[in-house]
Short mmCIF file of C-alpha atoms and ligand atoms in Angstrom, two decimals:
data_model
loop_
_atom_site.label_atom_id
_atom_site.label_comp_id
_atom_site.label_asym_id
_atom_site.label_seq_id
_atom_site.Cartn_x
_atom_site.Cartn_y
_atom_site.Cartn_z
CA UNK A 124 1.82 33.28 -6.35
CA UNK A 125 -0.36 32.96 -9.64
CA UNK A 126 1.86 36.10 -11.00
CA UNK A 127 4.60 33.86 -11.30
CA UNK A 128 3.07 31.02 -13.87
CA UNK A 129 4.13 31.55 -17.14
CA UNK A 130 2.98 28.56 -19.30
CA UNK A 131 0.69 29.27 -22.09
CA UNK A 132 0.42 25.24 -22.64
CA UNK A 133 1.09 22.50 -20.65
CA UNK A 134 2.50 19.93 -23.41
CA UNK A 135 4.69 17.59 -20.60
CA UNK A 136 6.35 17.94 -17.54
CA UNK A 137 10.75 17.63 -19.12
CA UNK A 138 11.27 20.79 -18.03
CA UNK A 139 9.20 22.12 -15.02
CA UNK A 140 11.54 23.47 -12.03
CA UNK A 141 10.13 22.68 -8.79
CA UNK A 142 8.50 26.17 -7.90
CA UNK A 143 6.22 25.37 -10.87
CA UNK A 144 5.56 21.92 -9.56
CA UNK A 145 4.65 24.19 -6.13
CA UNK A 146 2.54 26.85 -8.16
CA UNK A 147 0.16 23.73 -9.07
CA UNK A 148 -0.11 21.75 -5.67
CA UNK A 149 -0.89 25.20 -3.83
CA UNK A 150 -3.73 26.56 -6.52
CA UNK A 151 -5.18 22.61 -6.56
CA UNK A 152 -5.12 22.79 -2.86
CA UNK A 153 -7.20 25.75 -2.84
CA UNK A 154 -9.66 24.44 -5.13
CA UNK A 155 -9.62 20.77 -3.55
CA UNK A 156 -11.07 23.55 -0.73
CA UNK A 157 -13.72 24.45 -2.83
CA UNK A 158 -14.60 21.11 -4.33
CA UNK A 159 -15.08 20.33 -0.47
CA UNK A 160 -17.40 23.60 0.67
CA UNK A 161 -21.31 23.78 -0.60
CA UNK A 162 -21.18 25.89 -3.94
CA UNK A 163 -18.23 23.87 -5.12
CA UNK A 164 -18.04 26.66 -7.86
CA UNK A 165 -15.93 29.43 -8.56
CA UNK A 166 -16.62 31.84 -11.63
CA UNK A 167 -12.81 32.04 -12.07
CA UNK A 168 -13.09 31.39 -16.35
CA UNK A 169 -16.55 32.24 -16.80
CA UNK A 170 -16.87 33.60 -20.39
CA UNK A 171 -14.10 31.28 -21.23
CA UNK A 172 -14.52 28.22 -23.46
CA UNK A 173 -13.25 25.01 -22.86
CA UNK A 174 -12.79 22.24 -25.91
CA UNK A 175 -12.34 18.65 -24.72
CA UNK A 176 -10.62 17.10 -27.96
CA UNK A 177 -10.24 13.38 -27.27
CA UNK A 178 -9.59 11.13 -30.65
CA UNK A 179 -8.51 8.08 -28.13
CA UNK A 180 -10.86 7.01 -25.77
CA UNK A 181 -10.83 7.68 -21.74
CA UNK A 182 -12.98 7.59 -19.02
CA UNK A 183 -11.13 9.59 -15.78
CA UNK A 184 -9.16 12.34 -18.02
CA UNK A 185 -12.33 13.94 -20.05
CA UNK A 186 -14.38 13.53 -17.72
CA UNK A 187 -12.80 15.24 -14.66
CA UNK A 188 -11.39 17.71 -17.16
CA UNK A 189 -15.14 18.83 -18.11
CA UNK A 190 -16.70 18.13 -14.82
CA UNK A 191 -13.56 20.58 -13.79
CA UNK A 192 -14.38 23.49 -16.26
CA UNK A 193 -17.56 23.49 -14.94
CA UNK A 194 -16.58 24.26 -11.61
CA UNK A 195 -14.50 27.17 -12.68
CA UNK A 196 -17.92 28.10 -14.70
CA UNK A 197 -16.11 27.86 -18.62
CA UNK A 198 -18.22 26.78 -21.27
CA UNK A 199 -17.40 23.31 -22.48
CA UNK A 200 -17.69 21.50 -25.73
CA UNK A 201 -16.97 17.77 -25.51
CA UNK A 202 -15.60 16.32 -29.37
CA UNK A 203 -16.11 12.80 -30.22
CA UNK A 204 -14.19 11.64 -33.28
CA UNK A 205 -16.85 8.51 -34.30
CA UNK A 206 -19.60 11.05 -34.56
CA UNK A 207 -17.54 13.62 -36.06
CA UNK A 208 -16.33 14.91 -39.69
CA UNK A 209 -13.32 13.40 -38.63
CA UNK A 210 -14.94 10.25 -40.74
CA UNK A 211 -15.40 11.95 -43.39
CA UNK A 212 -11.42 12.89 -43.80
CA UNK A 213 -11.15 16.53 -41.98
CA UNK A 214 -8.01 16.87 -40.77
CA UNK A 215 -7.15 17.44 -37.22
CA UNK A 216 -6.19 20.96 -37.69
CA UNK A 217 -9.10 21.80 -39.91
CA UNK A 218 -11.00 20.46 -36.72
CA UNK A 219 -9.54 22.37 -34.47
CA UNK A 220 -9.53 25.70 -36.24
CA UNK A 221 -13.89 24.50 -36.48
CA UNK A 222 -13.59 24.54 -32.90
CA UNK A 223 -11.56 28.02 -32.54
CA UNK A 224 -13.56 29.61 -34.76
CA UNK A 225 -16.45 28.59 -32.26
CA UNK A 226 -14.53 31.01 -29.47
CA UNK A 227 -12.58 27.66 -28.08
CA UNK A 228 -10.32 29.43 -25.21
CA UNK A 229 -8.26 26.22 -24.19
CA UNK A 230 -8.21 23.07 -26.03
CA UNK A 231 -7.73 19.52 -24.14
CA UNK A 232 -6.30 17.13 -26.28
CA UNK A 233 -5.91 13.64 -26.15
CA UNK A 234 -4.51 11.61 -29.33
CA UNK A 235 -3.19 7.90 -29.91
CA UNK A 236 -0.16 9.64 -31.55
CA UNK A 237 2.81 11.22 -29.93
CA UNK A 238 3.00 15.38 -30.71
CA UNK A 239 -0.30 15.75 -31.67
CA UNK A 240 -1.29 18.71 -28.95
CA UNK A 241 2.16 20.12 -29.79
CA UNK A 242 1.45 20.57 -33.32
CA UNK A 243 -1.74 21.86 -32.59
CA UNK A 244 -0.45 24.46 -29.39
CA UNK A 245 2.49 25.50 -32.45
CA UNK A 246 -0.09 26.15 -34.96
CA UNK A 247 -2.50 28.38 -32.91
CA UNK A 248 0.89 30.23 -31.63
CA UNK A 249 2.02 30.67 -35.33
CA UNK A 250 -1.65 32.27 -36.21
CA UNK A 251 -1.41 34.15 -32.99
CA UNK A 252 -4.69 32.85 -31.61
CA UNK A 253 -4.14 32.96 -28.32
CA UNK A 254 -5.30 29.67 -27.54
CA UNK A 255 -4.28 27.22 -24.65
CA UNK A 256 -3.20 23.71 -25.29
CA UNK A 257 -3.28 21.09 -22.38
CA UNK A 258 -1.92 17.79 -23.61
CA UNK A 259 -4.24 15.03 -22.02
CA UNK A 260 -2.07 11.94 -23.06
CA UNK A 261 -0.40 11.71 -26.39
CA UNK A 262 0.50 8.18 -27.56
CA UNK A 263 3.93 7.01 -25.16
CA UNK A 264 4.65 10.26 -24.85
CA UNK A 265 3.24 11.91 -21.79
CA UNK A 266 0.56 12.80 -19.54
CA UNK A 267 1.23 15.74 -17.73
CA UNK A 268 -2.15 15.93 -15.95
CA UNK A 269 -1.75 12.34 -14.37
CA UNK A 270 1.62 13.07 -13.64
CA UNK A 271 0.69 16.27 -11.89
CA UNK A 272 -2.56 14.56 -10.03
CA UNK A 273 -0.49 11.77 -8.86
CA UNK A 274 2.61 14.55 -7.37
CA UNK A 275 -0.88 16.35 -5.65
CA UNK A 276 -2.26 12.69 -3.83
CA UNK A 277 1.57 11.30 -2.78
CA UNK A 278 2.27 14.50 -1.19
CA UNK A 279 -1.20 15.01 0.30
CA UNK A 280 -0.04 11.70 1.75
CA UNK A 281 2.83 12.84 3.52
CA UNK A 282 2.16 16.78 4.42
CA UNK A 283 -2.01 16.37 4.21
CA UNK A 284 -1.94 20.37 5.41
CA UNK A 285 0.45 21.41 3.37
CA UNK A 286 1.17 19.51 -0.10
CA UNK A 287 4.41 20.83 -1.55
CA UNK A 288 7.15 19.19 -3.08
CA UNK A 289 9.49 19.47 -0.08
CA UNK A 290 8.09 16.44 1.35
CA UNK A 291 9.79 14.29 -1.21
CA UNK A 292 13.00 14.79 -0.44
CA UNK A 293 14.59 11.23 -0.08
CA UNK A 294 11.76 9.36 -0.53
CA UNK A 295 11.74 6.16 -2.55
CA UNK A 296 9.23 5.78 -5.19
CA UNK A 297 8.74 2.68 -7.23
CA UNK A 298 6.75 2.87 -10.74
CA UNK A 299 6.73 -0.91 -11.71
CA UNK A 300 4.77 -2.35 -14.82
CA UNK A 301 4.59 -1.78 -18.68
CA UNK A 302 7.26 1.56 -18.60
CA UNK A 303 7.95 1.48 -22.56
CA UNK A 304 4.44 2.17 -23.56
CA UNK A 305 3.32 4.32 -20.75
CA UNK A 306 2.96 7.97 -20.77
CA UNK A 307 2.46 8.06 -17.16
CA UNK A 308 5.51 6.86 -16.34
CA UNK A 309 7.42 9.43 -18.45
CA UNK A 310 5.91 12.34 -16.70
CA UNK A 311 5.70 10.53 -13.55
CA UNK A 312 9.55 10.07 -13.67
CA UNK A 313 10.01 13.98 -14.17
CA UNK A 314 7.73 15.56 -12.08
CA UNK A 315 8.86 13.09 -9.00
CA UNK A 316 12.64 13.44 -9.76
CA UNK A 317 12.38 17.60 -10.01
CA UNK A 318 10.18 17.26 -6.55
CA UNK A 319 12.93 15.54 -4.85
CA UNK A 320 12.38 12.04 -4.80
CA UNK A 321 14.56 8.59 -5.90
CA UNK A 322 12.65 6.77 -8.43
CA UNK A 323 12.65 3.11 -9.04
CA UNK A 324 11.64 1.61 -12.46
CA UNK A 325 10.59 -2.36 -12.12
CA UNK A 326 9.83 -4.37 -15.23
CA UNK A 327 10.32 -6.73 -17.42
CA UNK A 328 13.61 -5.95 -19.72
CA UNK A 329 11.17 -5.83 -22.92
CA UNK A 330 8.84 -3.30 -21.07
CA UNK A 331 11.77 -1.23 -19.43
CA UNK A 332 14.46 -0.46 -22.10
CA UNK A 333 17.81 0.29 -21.31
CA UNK A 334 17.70 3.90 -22.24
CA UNK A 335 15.85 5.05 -19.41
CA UNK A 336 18.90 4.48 -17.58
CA UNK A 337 20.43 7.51 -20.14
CA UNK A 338 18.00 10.03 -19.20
CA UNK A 339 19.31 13.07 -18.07
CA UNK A 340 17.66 14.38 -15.23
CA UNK A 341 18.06 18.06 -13.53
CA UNK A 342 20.66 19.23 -11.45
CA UNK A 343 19.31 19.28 -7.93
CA UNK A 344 16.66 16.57 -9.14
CA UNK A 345 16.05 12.76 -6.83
CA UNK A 346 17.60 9.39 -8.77
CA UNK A 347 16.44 7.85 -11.36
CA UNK A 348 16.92 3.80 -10.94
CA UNK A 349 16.11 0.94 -12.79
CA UNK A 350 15.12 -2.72 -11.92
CA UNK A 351 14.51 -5.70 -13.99
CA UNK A 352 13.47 -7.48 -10.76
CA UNK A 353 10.50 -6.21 -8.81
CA UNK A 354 12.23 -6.96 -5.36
CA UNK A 355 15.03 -4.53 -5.59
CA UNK A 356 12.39 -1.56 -6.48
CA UNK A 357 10.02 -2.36 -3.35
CA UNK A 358 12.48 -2.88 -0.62
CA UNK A 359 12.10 0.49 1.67
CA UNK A 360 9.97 1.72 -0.78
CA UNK A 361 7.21 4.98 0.56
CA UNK A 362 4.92 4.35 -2.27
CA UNK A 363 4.34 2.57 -5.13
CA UNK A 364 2.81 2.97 -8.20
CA UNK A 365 1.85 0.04 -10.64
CA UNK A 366 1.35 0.57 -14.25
CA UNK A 367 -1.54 -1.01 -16.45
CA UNK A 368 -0.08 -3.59 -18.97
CA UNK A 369 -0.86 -1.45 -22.40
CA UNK A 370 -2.18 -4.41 -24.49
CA UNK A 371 -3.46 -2.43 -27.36
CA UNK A 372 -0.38 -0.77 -27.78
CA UNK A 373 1.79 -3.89 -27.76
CA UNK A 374 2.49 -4.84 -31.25
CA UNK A 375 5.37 -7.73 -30.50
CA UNK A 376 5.01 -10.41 -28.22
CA UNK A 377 6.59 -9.02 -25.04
CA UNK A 378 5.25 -11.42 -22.46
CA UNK A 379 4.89 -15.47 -22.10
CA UNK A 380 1.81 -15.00 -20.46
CA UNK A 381 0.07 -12.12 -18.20
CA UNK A 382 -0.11 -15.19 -15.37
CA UNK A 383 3.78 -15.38 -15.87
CA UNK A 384 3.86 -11.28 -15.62
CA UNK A 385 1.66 -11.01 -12.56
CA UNK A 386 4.21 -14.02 -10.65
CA UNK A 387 7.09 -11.77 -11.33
CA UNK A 388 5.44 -8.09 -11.33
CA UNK A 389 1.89 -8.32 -9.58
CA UNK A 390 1.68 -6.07 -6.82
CA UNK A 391 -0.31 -7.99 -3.99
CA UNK A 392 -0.10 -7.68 -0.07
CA UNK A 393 2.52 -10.27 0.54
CA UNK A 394 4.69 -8.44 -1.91
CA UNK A 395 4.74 -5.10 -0.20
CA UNK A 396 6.08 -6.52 3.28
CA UNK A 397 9.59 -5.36 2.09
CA UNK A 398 8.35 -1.56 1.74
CA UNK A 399 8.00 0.92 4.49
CA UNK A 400 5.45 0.62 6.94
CA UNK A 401 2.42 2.29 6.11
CA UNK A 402 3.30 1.85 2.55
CA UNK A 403 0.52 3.27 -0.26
CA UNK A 404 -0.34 2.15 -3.82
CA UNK A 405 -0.92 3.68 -6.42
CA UNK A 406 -2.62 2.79 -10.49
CA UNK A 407 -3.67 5.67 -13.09
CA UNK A 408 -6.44 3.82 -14.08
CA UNK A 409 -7.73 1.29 -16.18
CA UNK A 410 -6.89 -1.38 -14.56
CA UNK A 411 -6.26 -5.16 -15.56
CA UNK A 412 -7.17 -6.17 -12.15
CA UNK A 413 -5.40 -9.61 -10.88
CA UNK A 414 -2.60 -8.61 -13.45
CA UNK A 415 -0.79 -5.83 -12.58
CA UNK A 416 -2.05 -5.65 -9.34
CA UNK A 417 -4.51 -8.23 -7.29
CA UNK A 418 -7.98 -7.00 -6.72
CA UNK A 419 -7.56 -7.57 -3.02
CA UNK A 420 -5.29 -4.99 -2.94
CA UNK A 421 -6.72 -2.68 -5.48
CA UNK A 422 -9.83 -2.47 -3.02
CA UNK A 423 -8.00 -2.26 0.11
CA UNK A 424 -8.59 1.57 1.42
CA UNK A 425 -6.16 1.11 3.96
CA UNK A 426 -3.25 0.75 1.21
CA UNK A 427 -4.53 1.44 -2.51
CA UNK A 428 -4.85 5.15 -3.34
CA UNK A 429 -6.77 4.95 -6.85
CA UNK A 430 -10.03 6.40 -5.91
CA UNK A 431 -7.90 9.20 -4.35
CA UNK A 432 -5.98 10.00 -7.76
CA UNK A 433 -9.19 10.42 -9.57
CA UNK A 434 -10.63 12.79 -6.75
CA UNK A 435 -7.60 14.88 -7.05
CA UNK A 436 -7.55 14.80 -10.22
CA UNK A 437 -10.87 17.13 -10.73
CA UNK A 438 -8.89 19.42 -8.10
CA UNK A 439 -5.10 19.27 -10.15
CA UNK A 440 -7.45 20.00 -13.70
CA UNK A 441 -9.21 22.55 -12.27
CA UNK A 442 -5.65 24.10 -10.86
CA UNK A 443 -4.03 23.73 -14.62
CA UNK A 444 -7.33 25.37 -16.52
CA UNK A 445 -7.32 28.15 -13.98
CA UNK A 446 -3.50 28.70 -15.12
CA UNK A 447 -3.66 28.48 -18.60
CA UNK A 448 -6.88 30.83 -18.51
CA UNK A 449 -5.34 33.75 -16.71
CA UNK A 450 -1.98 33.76 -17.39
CA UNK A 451 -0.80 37.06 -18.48
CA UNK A 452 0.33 36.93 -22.38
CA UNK A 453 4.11 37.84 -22.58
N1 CP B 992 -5.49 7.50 -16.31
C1 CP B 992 -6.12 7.76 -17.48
O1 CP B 992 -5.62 8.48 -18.35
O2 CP B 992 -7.34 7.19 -17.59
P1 CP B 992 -8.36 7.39 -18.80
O3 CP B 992 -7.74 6.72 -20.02
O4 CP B 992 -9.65 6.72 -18.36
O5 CP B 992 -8.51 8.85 -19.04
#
């Protein structure tokens, strides 16, 4: 199974085919196994070194990604930019090659800018360093490991046993909330569509352009739809994920008022009547609670499936570092 992975970084999720999508969900079942048994350790990248570079703050995403290092038994070095030479005007390469030159085996990088970790994965491929490069969120761009952690809980939803992609074939997905700024979304909408399912986009029309009606998706891949209304996206809907309203990313005024947003947007109980029964909800974390979803509902275990997500995700990491550090080099 692991013979077959072939990624020496994991930068976002345009181009995955569905038997990679499979590769993942199997190897983070395994370990969600051994997060679940006594040792909850495995010395699968012991020796290895693991470099947590985050120059824009998060709580879920470095954490899990260290706390899941550690349970594959890697080294890990955690970088803060406020306490760093970063203030006194290193560059971010120049900081990186610091942290290579420590014996950094993967790097995890997070960065307010889009195509930061793909300069950085293209520069330690052009001085042939071997090093991994796992994109943690870069700017709107994308977020492959949320992406990939949400793919693992939705379809440990519907085949609990047996989590592969096949179990989203024709099932209705709605992402509703802030789309333009959100990473999530744009490796949500890949990694759902190559697994088989019809997504919905809800939002306002200044948070869900046009264009994303352009995309080209793969052949073989669900639908890609788009909603400026928040009924359309819901009705029949198996699950649905709400989106945190980026505020420190919104530059023009874009909403009247986030009491105006949540009337038209919030995702509450009365709201999800029109989905399937048995409907599930879904929110990457932060969230602005009572805006883009009510707390009510963000609480509700029977329905909201955020504490899930971030216990997957330490499972999904885990699955992605054990990749990167044994892949075979080409
Ligand atoms: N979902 C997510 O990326 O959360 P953090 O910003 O806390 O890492």
């Amino acid at each position: 199974m692991v013979a077959s992975w072939t990624r020496n970084h994991i930068l976002d999720l345009t181009d995955w085919r569905g038997e990679e999508l499979d590769i993942v969900l199997q190897t983070a079942t395994t370990f969600q196994q051994v997060l679940k048994g006594q040792t909850k350790k495995v010395p699968a990248l012991q020796g290895q070194v693991v470099t947590n570079l985050f120059f824009e703050p998060s709580t879920r995403t470095r954490s899990s990604f260290e706390l899941a290092a550690k349970r594959l038994s890697a080294d890990v070095m955690n970088f803060a930019p406020g306490s760093s030479s970063l203030t006194k005007g290193e560059t971010i390469l120049d900081t990186a090659k610091t942290y290579l030159a420590m014996g950094s085996d993967i790097f995890v990088i997070r960065h307010q800018q889009a195509g930061v970790p793909h300069f950085i994965a293209s520069q330690m491929d052009r001085l042939q360093t071997g090093v991994k490069v796992l994109n943690a969120g870069d700017g709107q761009h994308e977020h492959p490991s949320q992406g990939l952690l949400d793919l693992f809980t939705i379809c440990s939803q519907f085949a609990p046993d047996n989590p592969a992609i096949q179990c989203l074939q024709g099932k209705k997905i709605a992402v509703v909330g802030d789309i333009l700024h959100s990473r999530v979304a744009r490796s949500n909408l890949w990694s759902l569509t190559t697994a088989g399912a019809d997504v919905h986009l809800a939002g306002p029309p200044t948070l869900l352009p046009k264009e994303f009606q352009q995309l080209t998706l793969a052949p073989g891949s669900g639908k890609l739809h788009c909603h400026w209304q928040l009924q359309p996206a819901l009705e029949g809907a198996d699950m649905v994920m709400t989106l945190r309203l980026q505020k420190e990313r919104m530059t023009a005024h874009l909403l009247p008022s986030l009491r105006e947003y949540h009337h038209y947007f919030g995702i509450t109980h009365n709201r999800l009547k029109v989905c399937q029964p048995g409907v599930k909800v879904l929110h990457p974390g932060p969230v602005n609670r009572g805006v883009e979803i009510s707390s009510e509902l963000m609480d509700d275990p029977e329905i909201s499936l955020i504490q899930d997500q971030v216990t997957s995700g330490v499972a999904i990491r885990m699955a992605l570092l054990y990749l990167l550090g044994t892949v075979q080099e080409g």
